Short mmCIF file of C-alpha atoms and ligand atoms in Angstrom, two decimals:
data_model
loop_
_atom_site.label_atom_id
_atom_site.label_comp_id
_atom_site.label_asym_id
_atom_site.label_seq_id
_atom_site.Cartn_x
_atom_site.Cartn_y
_atom_site.Cartn_z
CA MET L 26 -23.01 14.62 0.31
CA GLN L 27 -19.48 14.70 1.22
CA ILE L 28 -17.73 11.24 0.87
CA TYR L 29 -14.08 10.55 1.65
CA ALA L 30 -13.41 7.65 -0.66
CA ASP L 31 -9.49 7.88 -0.70
CA HIS L 32 -8.68 5.63 2.29
CA ALA L 33 -5.90 4.09 0.28
CA ALA L 34 -4.19 7.35 0.00
CA THR L 35 -4.45 8.01 3.81
CA THR L 36 -7.00 7.65 6.52
CA LYS L 37 -8.49 10.04 9.17
CA THR L 38 -6.46 9.87 12.44
CA SER L 39 -8.35 7.93 15.07
CA PRO L 40 -9.57 10.03 18.00
CA ALA L 41 -8.10 7.47 20.42
CA ALA L 42 -4.75 7.85 18.79
CA ILE L 43 -4.93 11.54 18.78
CA ASP L 44 -5.69 11.40 22.61
CA ALA L 45 -2.91 9.06 23.24
CA MET L 46 -0.48 11.25 21.19
CA VAL L 47 -1.49 14.50 23.10
CA THR L 48 -1.25 12.77 26.34
CA THR L 49 2.26 11.54 25.49
CA MET L 50 3.33 15.07 24.17
CA ARG L 51 2.12 16.73 27.43
CA GLU L 52 3.26 14.13 29.90
CA THR L 53 6.14 12.03 28.47
CA TYR L 54 8.41 14.54 26.77
CA GLY L 55 11.68 12.88 27.83
CA ASN L 56 14.23 11.47 25.32
CA PRO L 57 13.90 7.66 25.63
CA SER L 58 17.86 7.60 25.44
CA SER L 59 18.25 9.67 28.51
CA LEU L 60 19.27 8.03 31.91
CA HIS L 61 17.16 10.29 34.07
CA SER L 62 13.73 9.39 35.11
CA ALA L 63 12.00 11.60 32.50
CA GLY L 64 13.91 9.70 29.87
CA GLN L 65 13.13 6.27 31.42
CA ARG L 66 9.49 6.91 31.49
CA ALA L 67 9.60 7.76 27.72
CA ALA L 68 11.58 4.68 27.13
CA GLU L 69 9.05 2.43 28.99
CA LEU L 70 6.43 3.90 26.78
CA LEU L 71 8.31 3.25 23.66
CA ALA L 72 8.83 -0.25 24.76
CA ASP L 73 5.30 -0.78 25.67
CA ALA L 74 4.30 0.64 22.12
CA ARG L 75 6.83 -1.72 20.52
CA ALA L 76 5.42 -4.81 22.33
CA ARG L 77 1.81 -3.95 21.41
CA ILE L 78 2.73 -3.50 17.54
CA ALA L 79 4.79 -6.67 17.64
CA ARG L 80 1.97 -8.64 19.14
CA GLN L 81 -0.08 -7.64 16.21
CA LEU L 82 2.45 -9.07 13.66
CA ASN L 83 3.46 -11.89 15.59
CA CYS L 84 7.03 -10.90 15.91
CA GLU L 85 9.18 -10.04 18.77
CA ALA L 86 9.49 -6.31 19.91
CA SER L 87 13.25 -6.38 19.17
CA GLU L 88 12.36 -7.18 15.47
CA LEU L 89 10.74 -4.05 14.92
CA ILE L 90 12.63 -0.90 13.77
CA PHE L 91 10.50 2.40 13.88
CA THR L 92 10.89 4.46 10.84
CA SER L 93 9.33 7.81 9.36
CA GLY L 94 6.76 5.65 7.40
CA GLY L 95 6.25 3.28 4.62
CA SER L 96 8.74 4.84 2.16
CA GLU L 97 11.63 4.71 4.65
CA ALA L 98 10.85 1.18 5.77
CA ASP L 99 10.99 0.15 1.92
CA ASN L 100 14.20 2.06 1.36
CA GLN L 101 15.92 0.39 4.33
CA ALA L 102 14.77 -3.10 3.52
CA LEU L 103 15.86 -2.97 -0.09
CA MET L 104 19.23 -1.04 0.38
CA GLY L 105 20.15 -2.98 3.43
CA ALA L 106 19.28 -6.33 1.84
CA ALA L 107 21.22 -5.37 -1.34
CA ARG L 108 24.44 -4.38 0.42
CA ARG L 109 24.32 -7.70 2.43
CA GLY L 110 23.69 -9.43 -0.88
CA ALA L 111 26.64 -7.69 -2.58
CA ALA L 112 28.88 -8.59 0.28
CA GLN L 113 28.06 -12.32 -0.44
CA GLY L 114 28.60 -11.76 -4.23
CA LYS L 115 24.72 -11.88 -4.92
CA LYS L 116 23.47 -9.00 -6.85
CA HIS L 117 20.25 -10.23 -8.25
CA ILE L 118 16.97 -9.01 -6.86
CA VAL L 119 13.33 -10.25 -7.86
CA SER L 120 10.33 -7.86 -7.44
CA THR L 121 7.31 -7.00 -9.44
CA ALA L 122 6.21 -4.54 -12.06
CA PHE L 123 3.33 -3.01 -9.92
CA GLU L 124 5.21 -2.15 -6.51
CA HIS L 125 4.98 1.10 -4.90
CA HIS L 126 7.42 3.78 -6.19
CA ALA L 127 9.31 3.50 -2.90
CA VAL L 128 10.31 0.00 -3.94
CA LEU L 129 10.63 0.62 -7.76
CA HIS L 130 12.54 3.76 -7.54
CA THR L 131 15.07 2.24 -4.93
CA LEU L 132 15.37 -0.69 -7.29
CA ARG L 133 16.15 1.63 -10.22
CA ARG L 134 18.92 3.10 -7.95
CA LEU L 135 20.29 -0.30 -7.23
CA GLU L 136 20.41 -1.15 -10.93
CA LYS L 137 22.43 1.88 -11.57
CA GLU L 138 24.72 0.55 -8.86
CA GLY L 139 25.09 -2.74 -10.70
CA PHE L 140 22.32 -4.80 -9.36
CA GLU L 141 20.41 -6.87 -11.68
CA ILE L 142 16.61 -6.38 -11.30
CA THR L 143 13.94 -8.95 -12.46
CA LEU L 144 10.46 -7.41 -12.36
CA LEU L 145 7.88 -10.07 -12.62
CA PRO L 146 5.16 -9.37 -14.87
CA VAL L 147 1.71 -9.31 -13.30
CA TYR L 148 -1.41 -11.17 -14.80
CA GLU L 149 -4.35 -9.45 -16.04
CA ASN L 150 -6.09 -10.05 -12.70
CA GLY L 151 -3.52 -8.12 -10.89
CA LEU L 152 -1.81 -11.16 -9.20
CA VAL L 153 1.64 -12.67 -9.11
CA THR L 154 2.28 -16.23 -8.18
CA ALA L 155 4.66 -18.10 -6.05
CA GLU L 156 5.52 -20.18 -8.99
CA GLN L 157 6.70 -17.06 -10.98
CA VAL L 158 8.89 -16.01 -7.95
CA ARG L 159 10.33 -19.71 -7.84
CA ALA L 160 11.15 -19.63 -11.61
CA ALA L 161 12.89 -16.24 -11.40
CA LEU L 162 15.21 -17.28 -8.57
CA ARG L 163 18.99 -17.54 -9.21
CA PRO L 164 21.98 -18.62 -7.32
CA ASP L 165 23.02 -15.10 -7.06
CA THR L 166 19.58 -13.76 -5.94
CA CYS L 167 19.89 -11.89 -2.66
CA LEU L 168 16.39 -10.61 -2.08
CA VAL L 169 12.62 -11.02 -3.39
CA SER L 170 10.34 -8.15 -2.66
CA VAL L 171 6.51 -8.52 -3.50
CA MET L 172 3.92 -6.10 -2.08
CA TYR L 173 1.15 -7.65 0.17
CA ALA L 174 -1.78 -5.81 -1.27
CA ASN L 175 -1.64 -3.35 -4.13
CA ASN L 176 -2.28 0.34 -3.41
CA GLU L 177 -4.07 1.08 -6.70
CA ILE L 178 -6.12 -1.91 -7.53
CA GLY L 179 -6.11 -3.61 -4.26
CA THR L 180 -5.09 -7.16 -5.32
CA ILE L 181 -3.90 -9.42 -2.44
CA GLN L 182 -0.80 -11.48 -3.27
CA PRO L 183 -0.23 -15.12 -2.17
CA ILE L 184 2.47 -13.80 0.44
CA ALA L 185 2.65 -16.98 2.53
CA GLU L 186 3.23 -19.07 -0.50
CA ILE L 187 5.93 -16.71 -1.70
CA GLY L 188 7.43 -16.66 1.62
CA ALA L 189 7.66 -20.48 1.67
CA VAL L 190 9.39 -20.31 -1.78
CA CYS L 191 11.97 -17.83 -0.45
CA ARG L 192 12.67 -19.64 2.83
CA GLU L 193 13.07 -22.90 1.10
CA ALA L 194 15.65 -21.17 -1.39
CA GLY L 195 17.49 -19.32 1.52
CA VAL L 196 16.56 -16.03 -0.02
CA LEU L 197 15.63 -12.79 1.86
CA PHE L 198 11.88 -12.02 1.52
CA HIS L 199 10.54 -8.56 1.89
CA THR L 200 7.03 -7.47 1.43
CA ASP L 201 5.66 -4.00 1.33
CA ALA L 202 2.53 -4.47 3.69
CA VAL L 203 1.58 -0.90 4.03
CA GLN L 204 -1.91 -1.49 2.43
CA ALA L 205 -2.46 -4.75 4.29
CA VAL L 206 -1.55 -4.08 7.99
CA GLY L 207 -4.61 -3.22 9.97
CA HIS L 208 -6.72 -4.64 7.10
CA LEU L 209 -5.65 -8.13 6.55
CA GLU L 210 -4.37 -10.89 8.62
CA VAL L 211 -0.61 -10.43 9.05
CA ASP L 212 1.74 -13.11 10.82
CA VAL L 213 5.33 -12.81 9.79
CA LYS L 214 6.16 -16.21 11.39
CA ALA L 215 3.48 -18.20 9.74
CA GLN L 216 4.00 -16.30 6.32
CA ASN L 217 7.88 -16.75 6.37
CA ILE L 218 8.35 -12.99 5.98
CA ASP L 219 11.97 -11.78 6.67
CA MET L 220 11.29 -8.05 6.19
CA LEU L 221 7.78 -6.17 6.18
CA SER L 222 7.23 -2.56 5.79
CA LEU L 223 4.25 -0.88 7.27
CA SER L 224 2.88 2.61 7.71
CA ALA L 225 0.49 4.12 10.45
CA HIS L 226 -1.55 6.48 8.38
CA LYS L 227 -2.95 3.91 6.28
CA PHE L 228 -4.81 2.35 9.37
CA HIS L 229 -5.91 5.56 11.06
CA GLY L 230 -2.70 6.42 12.67
CA PRO L 231 -0.67 9.44 12.36
CA LYS L 232 1.50 10.25 9.28
CA GLY L 233 5.18 10.29 9.14
CA VAL L 234 5.60 7.04 11.20
CA GLY L 235 5.95 3.38 10.43
CA ALA L 236 8.03 0.32 10.95
CA LEU L 237 10.21 -2.19 9.41
CA TYR L 238 9.98 -5.64 10.84
CA LEU L 239 13.55 -7.22 10.38
CA ARG L 240 13.82 -10.93 11.47
CA LYS L 241 15.86 -11.71 14.51
CA GLY L 242 19.51 -12.44 13.25
CA LEU L 243 19.39 -10.29 10.22
CA ARG L 244 21.83 -7.49 10.34
CA LEU L 245 21.59 -4.80 7.79
CA ASP L 246 23.37 -1.52 7.27
CA PRO L 247 21.38 1.38 8.53
CA LEU L 248 20.02 3.76 6.13
CA ILE L 249 20.19 6.66 8.66
CA GLU L 250 23.50 6.98 10.57
CA GLY L 251 23.95 8.61 13.85
CA GLY L 252 22.93 7.67 17.43
CA ALA L 253 22.37 4.08 18.60
CA GLN L 254 18.39 4.36 18.79
CA GLU L 255 16.74 1.33 17.61
CA ARG L 256 19.67 -0.99 18.70
CA GLY L 257 21.80 0.94 16.36
CA ARG L 258 19.58 0.15 13.30
CA ARG L 259 18.16 3.52 12.69
CA ALA L 260 19.44 6.70 14.23
CA GLY L 261 17.41 9.64 15.61
CA THR L 262 15.38 10.44 18.60
CA GLU L 263 12.20 8.31 18.27
CA ASN L 264 9.01 10.13 17.49
CA LEU L 265 7.36 8.70 20.58
CA PRO L 266 3.93 10.46 20.45
CA ALA L 267 3.39 9.10 16.73
CA ILE L 268 4.83 5.73 17.85
CA VAL L 269 2.23 5.58 20.58
CA GLY L 270 -0.62 6.68 18.39
CA MET L 271 0.44 3.93 15.72
CA ALA L 272 0.21 1.39 18.50
CA VAL L 273 -3.27 2.55 19.39
CA ALA L 274 -4.51 2.78 15.89
CA LEU L 275 -3.30 -0.58 15.12
CA GLU L 276 -4.83 -2.43 18.06
CA GLU L 277 -8.12 -0.61 17.19
CA ALA L 278 -8.10 -1.58 13.63
CA ALA L 279 -7.17 -5.16 14.75
CA ALA L 280 -10.14 -5.31 17.10
CA HIS L 281 -12.54 -4.22 14.62
CA ARG L 282 -11.04 -5.94 11.62
CA ALA L 283 -13.43 -8.84 11.31
CA GLU L 284 -16.53 -6.67 11.73
CA ASN L 285 -15.14 -4.06 9.41
CA THR L 286 -14.39 -6.58 6.70
CA ALA L 287 -17.71 -8.39 6.99
CA ARG L 288 -19.39 -4.87 6.52
CA LEU L 289 -17.20 -3.59 3.84
CA ILE L 290 -17.05 -6.43 1.38
CA PRO L 291 -20.83 -6.35 0.51
CA LEU L 292 -20.53 -2.41 0.08
CA ARG L 293 -17.48 -2.97 -2.10
CA ASP L 294 -19.20 -5.54 -4.28
CA LYS L 295 -22.33 -3.43 -4.52
CA LEU L 296 -20.17 -0.47 -5.84
CA ILE L 297 -18.46 -2.82 -8.24
CA ALA L 298 -21.76 -4.20 -9.62
CA GLY L 299 -23.28 -0.56 -9.90
CA LEU L 300 -20.28 0.76 -11.81
CA SER L 301 -20.01 -2.37 -13.88
CA ALA L 302 -23.35 -1.33 -15.52
CA ILE L 303 -21.67 1.74 -16.90
CA PRO L 304 -21.07 0.65 -20.67
CA HIS L 305 -17.44 0.14 -21.78
CA ALA L 306 -16.28 -0.01 -18.08
CA ALA L 307 -14.00 -2.52 -16.51
CA LEU L 308 -12.89 -3.27 -13.08
CA ASN L 309 -9.16 -3.41 -12.57
CA GLY L 310 -7.93 -6.52 -10.60
CA ASP L 311 -9.45 -9.62 -9.37
CA ALA L 312 -12.87 -9.35 -7.91
CA VAL L 313 -12.28 -11.63 -4.90
CA GLN L 314 -8.48 -11.51 -4.00
CA ARG L 315 -8.83 -7.77 -3.26
CA LEU L 316 -8.73 -5.46 -0.25
CA PRO L 317 -12.20 -5.04 1.34
CA GLY L 318 -12.32 -1.42 0.62
CA ASN L 319 -10.83 -1.11 -2.90
CA VAL L 320 -12.82 -0.43 -6.09
CA SER L 321 -10.64 0.40 -9.19
CA PHE L 322 -12.30 1.00 -12.66
CA CYS L 323 -11.18 1.92 -16.29
CA PHE L 324 -13.70 3.81 -18.25
CA GLU L 325 -13.22 4.21 -21.80
CA GLY L 326 -13.32 7.64 -23.63
CA ILE L 327 -12.68 9.85 -20.53
CA GLU L 328 -9.75 11.35 -18.61
CA GLY L 329 -9.36 10.03 -14.99
CA GLU L 330 -8.11 13.62 -14.14
CA SER L 331 -11.33 15.31 -15.34
CA LEU L 332 -13.42 12.77 -13.73
CA LEU L 333 -11.61 13.47 -10.38
CA LEU L 334 -12.21 17.19 -10.48
CA LEU L 335 -15.89 16.90 -11.31
CA LEU L 336 -16.35 14.35 -8.56
CA ASP L 337 -14.82 16.67 -6.15
CA ASP L 338 -17.18 19.45 -7.15
CA ARG L 339 -19.98 16.87 -6.26
CA GLY L 340 -18.51 16.09 -2.80
CA ILE L 341 -16.49 13.00 -3.74
CA CYS L 342 -12.81 12.57 -2.70
CA ALA L 343 -11.36 9.93 -4.89
CA SER L 344 -8.16 9.22 -6.72
CA SER L 345 -7.16 8.26 -10.30
CA GLY L 346 -4.42 6.03 -11.34
CA SER L 347 -3.33 8.16 -14.03
CA ALA L 348 -0.24 10.07 -12.80
CA CYS L 349 -1.04 13.62 -14.05
CA THR L 350 -1.25 14.53 -10.29
CA SER L 351 2.45 13.86 -10.03
CA GLY L 352 3.03 16.33 -13.27
CA SER L 353 3.68 13.48 -15.48
CA LEU L 354 1.57 12.26 -18.42
CA ASP L 355 2.38 8.69 -18.04
CA PRO L 356 -0.52 6.52 -17.00
CA SER L 357 -0.18 4.42 -13.88
CA HIS L 358 2.60 1.86 -14.08
CA VAL L 359 0.05 -0.42 -12.17
CA LEU L 360 -2.47 -0.34 -14.85
CA LEU L 361 -0.03 -0.88 -17.67
CA ALA L 362 1.42 -3.73 -15.67
CA ILE L 363 -2.10 -5.41 -15.75
CA GLY L 364 -2.21 -5.01 -19.62
CA ARG L 365 -4.25 -1.80 -19.77
CA VAL L 366 -3.36 0.20 -22.71
CA HIS L 367 -2.43 3.85 -22.46
CA ASP L 368 -5.80 5.32 -23.51
CA VAL L 369 -7.72 3.00 -21.14
CA ALA L 370 -5.23 3.44 -18.35
CA HIS L 371 -5.80 7.24 -18.47
CA GLY L 372 -9.57 6.80 -17.81
CA SER L 373 -9.18 5.31 -14.36
CA LEU L 374 -10.93 5.91 -11.08
CA ARG L 375 -9.92 4.42 -7.63
CA LEU L 376 -12.51 4.60 -4.85
CA SER L 377 -11.19 3.20 -1.58
CA LEU L 378 -13.75 2.84 1.26
CA GLY L 379 -13.23 3.14 4.95
CA GLU L 380 -14.66 2.09 8.29
CA ASP L 381 -17.14 4.73 8.22
CA THR L 382 -18.58 4.37 4.61
CA THR L 383 -22.29 3.89 4.56
CA GLU L 384 -24.71 2.26 2.05
CA GLU L 385 -26.26 5.51 1.34
CA GLN L 386 -22.82 6.70 0.30
CA ILE L 387 -22.32 3.83 -2.04
CA ASP L 388 -25.69 4.61 -3.65
CA TYR L 389 -24.64 8.17 -4.24
CA LEU L 390 -21.31 7.04 -5.59
CA ILE L 391 -22.93 4.83 -8.27
CA ARG L 392 -25.26 7.48 -9.21
CA THR L 393 -22.75 10.37 -9.25
CA VAL L 394 -19.97 8.35 -11.05
CA THR L 395 -22.36 7.13 -13.46
CA ASP L 396 -23.79 10.58 -14.36
CA THR L 397 -20.35 12.19 -14.46
CA VAL L 398 -18.78 9.62 -16.68
CA ALA L 399 -21.64 9.94 -19.14
CA TYR L 400 -21.37 13.67 -19.19
CA LEU L 401 -17.71 13.51 -19.73
CA ARG L 402 -18.38 11.20 -22.65
CA SER L 403 -20.93 13.57 -23.93
CA ILE L 404 -18.12 16.15 -24.52
CA SER L 405 -15.36 13.85 -25.53
CA PRO L 406 -14.08 13.69 -28.97
CA VAL L 407 -12.59 10.21 -28.30
CA TRP L 408 -15.92 9.08 -27.15
CA ARG L 409 -17.37 10.31 -30.31
CA GLU L 410 -14.89 8.38 -32.49
CA LEU L 411 -15.66 5.20 -30.48
CA GLN L 412 -19.41 5.77 -31.00
CA ASN L 413 -19.44 6.38 -34.84
CA GLY L 414 -16.92 3.49 -35.19
CA THR L 415 -13.77 5.36 -36.69
CA ARG L 416 -12.06 4.10 -33.31
CA PRO L 417 -12.57 0.49 -32.15
CA TYR L 418 -13.57 0.02 -28.47
CA ILE L 419 -10.97 -1.62 -26.20
CA ILE L 420 -13.32 -2.51 -23.22
CA GLN L 421 -16.10 -4.07 -24.79
C1 PLP O 518 1.46 4.64 1.12
C2 PLP O 518 2.17 3.44 0.57
C3 PLP O 518 3.66 3.59 0.73
C4 PLP O 518 4.33 4.83 1.48
O1 PLP O 518 4.06 5.04 2.77
P1 PLP O 518 4.27 6.12 3.42
O2 PLP O 518 4.13 6.18 4.91
O3 PLP O 518 3.40 7.32 3.05
O4 PLP O 518 5.73 6.80 3.11
C5 PLP O 518 4.47 2.47 0.43
N1 PLP O 518 3.80 1.48 -0.10
C6 PLP O 518 2.50 1.22 -0.38
C7 PLP O 518 1.96 0.14 -0.89
C8 PLP O 518 1.69 2.47 0.14
O5 PLP O 518 0.27 2.21 -0.07
#
């Protein structure tokens, strides 16, 4: 059996999105900035895609800036808000310890430039609260950035409540909603969001395209200087085929969201129950406040990396929170943020389900992960020490 269980890393591009992209490439190759008819046809298609995406977020078309993806949207939001804050003498930013690196590494750069960063600690269940945000605000706070749903452990933050706290305090609120858009209800007005990042390839759109929602009236220095595209907010000829593909994929995701969610949650919970039966295993993140497709576990006494490789041999594409993939031996900052100790964090596994995941696949996943964990433990010196009592179990 072949199972793709890594939808949080990326998703298969929707056939309808591919068709729309190919058609756009063949037929609408003009530059949207050109005044001639070929350019104007492209500009019309661009405006249409913008309006369709805006409708899904409950914003105005003019409030969307197309980007090269989620990372660029995050960078633009943070760098822009920081510059704006500095101009007002405000150089304090509030975020959380378990953000995506696109946010964390941008904050690290801002810290070097003299900004003060407060990273809120995350509770053991993978959640932060609006109260924590409120308590961290200062008169010189220029920005709060809290992710909507975490990409590793799938936990969903109280975005509307955090938005209300920020709006009341008059502080800009950005959310990295890359894991949420297409999967959860998003309404930037109702949720008091000032800036929101999204990325098409996380909802069956193409890679290399995304958007930043920037609330009307907010003016940020552009990250990319050049032409006057995107109302002077992001230079560069628009990637029209990808933008059209993103609009198609987002509408599709929205149209099927209720049914997908209703189908995925029982599958997710069956997988969680099945893997919970493995001795000395623990679910990462809240069991309820989590993405419909996210299952994340730590297994004591094994290496997540070895588990991934063996699972791949057995037809399963999954992911591990341990960052060995990125050439570093540090365990995932997300798992550390929820209080997992290094040894335990190294034995992590993320299975992220998608629209085409079947119950048969869930059964195979439970069986295969259970067997593979048992096998890895049978050859693990750490497991032997745990078993003979020379090392205490951390996960009971
Ligand atoms: C994937 C992801 C990103 C990065 O998006 P890209 O389009 O790949 O640059 C940012 N934040 C989160 C939460 C993500 O899951």
